[in-house]
CSV table of N, CA and C in Angstrom, one decimal:
chain,number,residue,atom,x,y,z
A,1,MET,N,13.9,3.1,-6.2
A,1,MET,CA,12.5,3.4,-6.2
A,1,MET,C,11.7,2.8,-7.4
A,2,ARG,N,12.4,2.8,-8.6
A,2,ARG,CA,11.7,2.3,-9.8
A,2,ARG,C,11.5,0.8,-9.7
A,3,ARG,N,12.4,0.1,-9.0
A,3,ARG,CA,12.3,-1.4,-8.8
A,3,ARG,C,11.1,-1.7,-7.9
A,4,LEU,N,10.7,-0.8,-7.0
A,4,LEU,CA,9.6,-1.0,-6.1
A,4,LEU,C,8.3,-0.6,-6.8
A,5,LEU,N,8.3,0.2,-7.8
A,5,LEU,CA,7.0,0.7,-8.4
A,5,LEU,C,6.1,-0.4,-8.9
A,6,PRO,N,6.6,-1.4,-9.6
A,6,PRO,CA,5.7,-2.4,-10.1
A,6,PRO,C,5.1,-3.2,-9.0
A,7,ARG,N,5.6,-3.2,-7.8
A,7,ARG,CA,5.1,-4.0,-6.7
A,7,ARG,C,4.2,-3.2,-5.8
A,8,ILE,N,4.1,-1.9,-6.1
A,8,ILE,CA,3.3,-1.0,-5.2
A,8,ILE,C,1.8,-1.5,-5.0
A,9,ASN,N,1.2,-1.9,-6.1
A,9,ASN,CA,-0.2,-2.3,-6.1
A,9,ASN,C,-0.4,-3.5,-5.1
A,10,ARG,N,0.6,-4.5,-5.2
A,10,ARG,CA,0.5,-5.6,-4.3
A,10,ARG,C,0.7,-5.3,-2.9
A,11,ILE,N,1.7,-4.4,-2.7
A,11,ILE,CA,2.0,-4.0,-1.3
A,11,ILE,C,0.8,-3.3,-0.7
A,12,VAL,N,0.2,-2.3,-1.4
A,12,VAL,CA,-0.9,-1.6,-0.9
A,12,VAL,C,-2.1,-2.6,-0.7
A,13,GLY,N,-2.2,-3.5,-1.6
A,13,GLY,CA,-3.3,-4.5,-1.5
A,13,GLY,C,-3.2,-5.3,-0.2
A,14,VAL,N,-1.9,-5.7,0.1
A,14,VAL,CA,-1.7,-6.5,1.4
A,14,VAL,C,-2.0,-5.6,2.6
A,15,ILE,N,-1.6,-4.4,2.6
A,15,ILE,CA,-1.9,-3.4,3.7
A,15,ILE,C,-3.4,-3.3,3.9
A,16,VAL,N,-4.1,-3.0,2.8
A,16,VAL,CA,-5.6,-2.9,2.9
A,16,VAL,C,-6.2,-4.2,3.4
A,17,LEU,N,-5.7,-5.3,2.9
A,17,LEU,CA,-6.3,-6.6,3.4
A,17,LEU,C,-6.0,-6.7,4.9
A,18,LEU,N,-4.8,-6.4,5.4
A,18,LEU,CA,-4.6,-6.6,6.8
A,18,LEU,C,-5.4,-5.6,7.6
A,19,ILE,N,-5.6,-4.4,7.2
A,19,ILE,CA,-6.4,-3.4,7.9
A,19,ILE,C,-7.9,-3.9,7.9
A,20,GLY,N,-8.3,-4.4,6.7
A,20,GLY,CA,-9.7,-5.0,6.7
A,20,GLY,C,-9.9,-6.1,7.6
A,21,LEU,N,-8.9,-7.0,7.8
A,21,LEU,CA,-9.0,-8.1,8.7
A,21,LEU,C,-9.1,-7.6,10.1
A,22,CYS,N,-8.3,-6.6,10.5
A,22,CYS,CA,-8.4,-6.0,11.8
A,22,CYS,C,-9.7,-5.4,12.1
A,23,VAL,N,-10.3,-4.6,11.1
A,23,VAL,CA,-11.6,-4.0,11.3
A,23,VAL,C,-12.7,-5.1,11.4
A,24,THR,N,-12.5,-6.2,10.6
A,24,THR,CA,-13.5,-7.3,10.7
A,24,THR,C,-13.4,-7.9,12.1
A,25,TYR,N,-12.2,-8.2,12.5
A,25,TYR,CA,-12.1,-8.8,13.8
A,25,TYR,C,-12.7,-8.0,14.9
A,26,TYR,N,-12.4,-6.7,14.9
A,26,TYR,CA,-13.0,-5.8,15.9
A,26,TYR,C,-14.5,-5.7,15.8
A,27,GLY,N,-15.1,-5.8,14.6
A,27,GLY,CA,-16.5,-5.8,14.4
A,27,GLY,C,-17.1,-7.1,14.9
A,28,VAL,N,-16.5,-8.2,14.7
A,28,VAL,CA,-17.0,-9.5,15.3
A,28,VAL,C,-16.9,-9.4,16.8
A,29,TYR,N,-15.8,-8.8,17.3
A,29,TYR,CA,-15.7,-8.7,18.8
A,29,TYR,C,-16.9,-7.8,19.3
A,30,GLU,N,-17.2,-6.7,18.7
A,30,GLU,CA,-18.3,-5.9,19.1
A,30,GLU,C,-19.6,-6.6,19.1
A,31,ILE,N,-19.8,-7.3,18.0
A,31,ILE,CA,-21.1,-8.1,17.9
A,31,ILE,C,-21.2,-9.1,19.0
A,32,ARG,N,-20.1,-9.8,19.2
A,32,ARG,CA,-20.1,-10.9,20.2
A,32,ARG,C,-20.3,-10.3,21.6
A,33,LEU,N,-19.7,-9.1,21.8
A,33,LEU,CA,-19.8,-8.5,23.1
A,33,LEU,C,-21.2,-7.9,23.4
A,34,PHE,N,-21.8,-7.3,22.4
A,34,PHE,CA,-23.1,-6.6,22.7
A,34,PHE,C,-24.3,-7.4,22.4
A,35,PHE,N,-24.2,-8.3,21.4
A,35,PHE,CA,-25.4,-9.1,21.1
A,35,PHE,C,-25.4,-10.5,21.5
A,36,ALA,N,-24.2,-11.1,21.7
A,36,ALA,CA,-24.2,-12.5,22.1
A,36,ALA,C,-23.8,-12.7,23.6
A,37,GLY,N,-23.7,-11.6,24.3
A,37,GLY,CA,-23.3,-11.7,25.7
A,37,GLY,C,-21.9,-12.2,26.0
A,38,GLY,N,-21.0,-11.9,25.0
A,38,GLY,CA,-19.6,-12.4,25.1
A,38,GLY,C,-18.8,-11.7,26.2
A,39,ASP,N,-17.7,-12.3,26.5
A,39,ASP,CA,-16.8,-11.7,27.5
A,39,ASP,C,-15.9,-10.6,26.9
A,40,ALA,N,-15.7,-9.6,27.7
A,40,ALA,CA,-14.9,-8.4,27.2
A,40,ALA,C,-13.4,-8.7,27.1
A,41,ALA,N,-13.0,-9.7,27.8
A,41,ALA,CA,-11.6,-10.1,27.8
A,41,ALA,C,-11.2,-10.8,26.5
A,42,ASP,N,-10.4,-10.1,25.7
A,42,ASP,CA,-9.9,-10.7,24.4
A,42,ASP,C,-8.5,-10.3,24.3
A,43,PRO,N,-7.6,-11.3,24.1
A,43,PRO,CA,-6.2,-11.0,24.0
A,43,PRO,C,-5.8,-10.1,22.8
A,44,VAL,N,-6.4,-10.2,21.7
A,44,VAL,CA,-6.1,-9.4,20.6
A,44,VAL,C,-6.5,-8.0,20.8
A,45,ILE,N,-7.7,-7.7,21.4
A,45,ILE,CA,-8.1,-6.4,21.7
A,45,ILE,C,-7.2,-5.8,22.7
A,46,GLU,N,-6.9,-6.6,23.8
A,46,GLU,CA,-6.0,-6.1,24.8
A,46,GLU,C,-4.7,-5.7,24.3
A,47,ALA,N,-4.1,-6.5,23.4
A,47,ALA,CA,-2.8,-6.2,22.8
A,47,ALA,C,-2.9,-4.9,22.0
A,48,ALA,N,-3.9,-4.7,21.2
A,48,ALA,CA,-4.1,-3.5,20.4
A,48,ALA,C,-4.2,-2.3,21.4
A,49,GLY,N,-4.9,-2.5,22.5
A,49,GLY,CA,-5.0,-1.4,23.5
A,49,GLY,C,-3.7,-1.0,24.1
A,50,VAL,N,-2.9,-2.0,24.3
A,50,VAL,CA,-1.5,-1.8,24.9
A,50,VAL,C,-0.7,-1.1,23.9
A,51,LEU,N,-0.7,-1.5,22.6
A,51,LEU,CA,0.0,-0.8,21.5
A,51,LEU,C,-0.4,0.6,21.3
A,52,GLN,N,-1.7,0.8,21.3
A,52,GLN,CA,-2.2,2.2,21.2
A,52,GLN,C,-1.8,3.1,22.3
A,53,GLY,N,-1.8,2.5,23.6
A,53,GLY,CA,-1.4,3.3,24.7
A,53,GLY,C,0.1,3.6,24.6
A,54,TRP,N,0.9,2.7,24.2
A,54,TRP,CA,2.3,2.9,24.0
A,54,TRP,C,2.6,4.0,23.0
A,55,LEU,N,1.9,3.9,21.9
A,55,LEU,CA,2.1,5.0,20.9
A,55,LEU,C,1.6,6.3,21.3
A,56,ALA,N,0.5,6.4,22.0
A,56,ALA,CA,0.0,7.7,22.5
A,56,ALA,C,0.9,8.2,23.6
A,57,ASP,N,1.4,7.4,24.5
A,57,ASP,CA,2.4,7.9,25.4
A,57,ASP,C,3.7,8.4,24.8
A,58,GLY,N,4.1,7.7,23.7
A,58,GLY,CA,5.3,8.2,23.0
A,58,GLY,C,5.1,9.5,22.3
A,59,VAL,N,4.0,9.7,21.7
A,59,VAL,CA,3.6,11.0,21.1
A,59,VAL,C,3.5,12.1,22.1
A,60,TYR,N,2.9,11.8,23.2
A,60,TYR,CA,2.7,12.8,24.3
A,60,TYR,C,4.1,13.2,24.9
A,61,ALA,N,4.9,12.2,25.1
A,61,ALA,CA,6.3,12.5,25.7
A,61,ALA,C,7.1,13.3,24.7
A,62,LEU,N,7.0,13.0,23.4
A,62,LEU,CA,7.8,13.7,22.4
A,62,LEU,C,7.3,15.1,22.2
A,63,GLY,N,6.0,15.3,22.3
A,63,GLY,CA,5.5,16.7,22.1
A,63,GLY,C,5.2,17.0,20.7
A,64,VAL,N,4.5,18.2,20.5
A,64,VAL,CA,4.1,18.5,19.1
A,64,VAL,C,5.2,19.1,18.2
A,65,TRP,N,6.1,19.8,18.8
A,65,TRP,CA,7.1,20.5,18.0
A,65,TRP,C,8.0,19.6,17.2
A,66,PRO,N,8.6,18.5,17.8
A,66,PRO,CA,9.4,17.6,17.0
A,66,PRO,C,8.6,16.9,15.9
A,67,LEU,N,7.4,16.6,16.2
A,67,LEU,CA,6.5,16.0,15.1
A,67,LEU,C,6.3,17.0,14.0
A,68,LEU,N,6.0,18.2,14.3
A,68,LEU,CA,5.8,19.3,13.3
A,68,LEU,C,7.1,19.5,12.5
A,69,ALA,N,8.2,19.5,13.2
A,69,ALA,CA,9.5,19.7,12.5
A,69,ALA,C,9.8,18.5,11.6
A,70,ALA,N,9.5,17.3,12.0
A,70,ALA,CA,9.6,16.1,11.1
A,70,ALA,C,8.7,16.2,9.9
A,71,LEU,N,7.5,16.7,10.1
A,71,LEU,CA,6.5,16.9,9.0
A,71,LEU,C,7.0,18.0,8.0
A,72,ALA,N,7.6,19.0,8.6
A,72,ALA,CA,8.1,20.1,7.7
A,72,ALA,C,9.3,19.6,6.9
A,73,VAL,N,10.2,18.8,7.5
A,73,VAL,CA,11.3,18.3,6.8
A,73,VAL,C,10.9,17.4,5.7
A,74,LEU,N,9.9,16.5,5.9
A,74,LEU,CA,9.4,15.6,4.9
A,74,LEU,C,8.7,16.4,3.8
A,75,ALA,N,8.0,17.5,4.1
A,75,ALA,CA,7.3,18.3,3.1
A,75,ALA,C,8.4,19.0,2.3
A,76,ALA,N,9.4,19.5,2.9
A,76,ALA,CA,10.5,20.2,2.2
A,76,ALA,C,11.2,19.3,1.3
A,77,ALA,N,11.5,18.0,1.7
A,77,ALA,CA,12.1,17.0,0.9
A,77,ALA,C,11.2,16.7,-0.3
A,78,ALA,N,10.0,16.6,-0.1
A,78,ALA,CA,9.0,16.3,-1.2
A,78,ALA,C,9.0,17.4,-2.2
A,79,VAL,N,9.0,18.6,-1.8
A,79,VAL,CA,9.0,19.8,-2.7
A,79,VAL,C,10.3,19.9,-3.4
A,80,ALA,N,11.4,19.7,-2.7
A,80,ALA,CA,12.7,19.7,-3.4
A,80,ALA,C,12.8,18.6,-4.5
A,81,ARG,N,12.3,17.5,-4.2
A,81,ARG,CA,12.4,16.4,-5.2
A,81,ARG,C,11.4,16.7,-6.4
A,82,TRP,N,10.3,17.3,-6.1
A,82,TRP,CA,9.4,17.7,-7.1
A,82,TRP,C,10.0,18.7,-8.1
A,83,TYR,N,10.6,19.7,-7.5
A,83,TYR,CA,11.3,20.8,-8.3
A,83,TYR,C,12.4,20.2,-9.1
A,84,ARG,N,13.2,19.3,-8.5
A,84,ARG,CA,14.3,18.6,-9.2
A,84,ARG,C,13.8,17.8,-10.4
A,85,THR,N,12.7,17.1,-10.2
A,85,THR,CA,12.1,16.2,-11.2
A,85,THR,C,11.5,17.1,-12.3
A,86,ALA,N,10.8,18.2,-11.9
A,86,ALA,CA,10.2,19.1,-12.8
A,86,ALA,C,11.2,19.8,-13.7
A,87,GLY,N,12.4,20.1,-13.1
A,87,GLY,CA,13.5,20.8,-13.8
A,87,GLY,C,14.1,19.9,-14.8
A,88,ARG,N,14.2,18.6,-14.5
A,88,ARG,CA,14.7,17.6,-15.5
A,88,ARG,C,13.8,17.5,-16.6
A,89,ALA,N,12.5,17.4,-16.3
A,89,ALA,CA,11.5,17.2,-17.4
A,89,ALA,C,11.5,18.5,-18.3
A,90,ALA,N,11.6,19.7,-17.7
A,90,ALA,CA,11.6,20.9,-18.5
A,90,ALA,C,12.9,20.9,-19.4
A,91,SER,N,14.0,20.4,-18.9
A,91,SER,CA,15.2,20.5,-19.7
A,91,SER,C,15.1,19.4,-20.8
A,92,ARG,N,14.5,18.3,-20.6
A,92,ARG,CA,14.3,17.3,-21.6
A,92,ARG,C,13.4,17.9,-22.7
A,93,CYS,N,12.4,18.6,-22.3
A,93,CYS,CA,11.5,19.2,-23.3
A,93,CYS,C,12.2,20.3,-24.1
A,94,ALA,N,13.1,21.0,-23.4
A,94,ALA,CA,13.8,22.0,-24.1
A,94,ALA,C,14.8,21.4,-25.1
A,95,ASP,N,15.4,20.2,-24.8
A,95,ASP,CA,16.3,19.6,-25.6
A,95,ASP,C,15.6,19.1,-26.9
A,96,LEU,N,14.4,18.7,-26.8
A,96,LEU,CA,13.6,18.2,-28.0
A,96,LEU,C,13.2,19.4,-28.9
A,97,GLY,N,13.2,20.6,-28.4
A,97,GLY,CA,12.8,21.7,-29.2
A,97,GLY,C,11.3,21.9,-29.3
A,98,ASP,N,10.9,23.0,-29.9
A,98,ASP,CA,9.5,23.3,-30.1
A,98,ASP,C,9.0,22.4,-31.3
A,99,PRO,N,7.9,21.7,-31.0
A,99,PRO,CA,7.4,20.8,-32.1
A,99,PRO,C,6.8,21.6,-33.3
A,100,ASP,N,6.4,22.9,-33.0
A,100,ASP,CA,5.9,23.7,-34.1
A,100,ASP,C,7.0,24.1,-35.1
A,101,GLU,N,8.3,24.1,-34.7
A,101,GLU,CA,9.3,24.5,-35.6
A,101,GLU,C,9.8,23.4,-36.5
A,102,ARG,N,9.3,22.2,-36.3
A,102,ARG,CA,9.8,21.0,-37.1
A,102,ARG,C,9.2,21.0,-38.4
């Protein structure tokens, strides 16, 4: 995880850039459709609709309880990791001693 940390800003930047490109493309599509009398048939928009439909069908078929269970497991893992990290930090501070006693 520490090897990934220096690259997080670039990874997030690429993700934001890709999402921005998608939003921009959709905005141009809407402008072209409503103001320029463009054709509604667009392969990129249709592919996005197919992907969205596939994801929605998968979530509907799976149901809410498995998704909530997965969310609960992730939250429990995050809390456990936080406690473990906070415990290590507290033991490091205890090893250093009270700065007022020095």
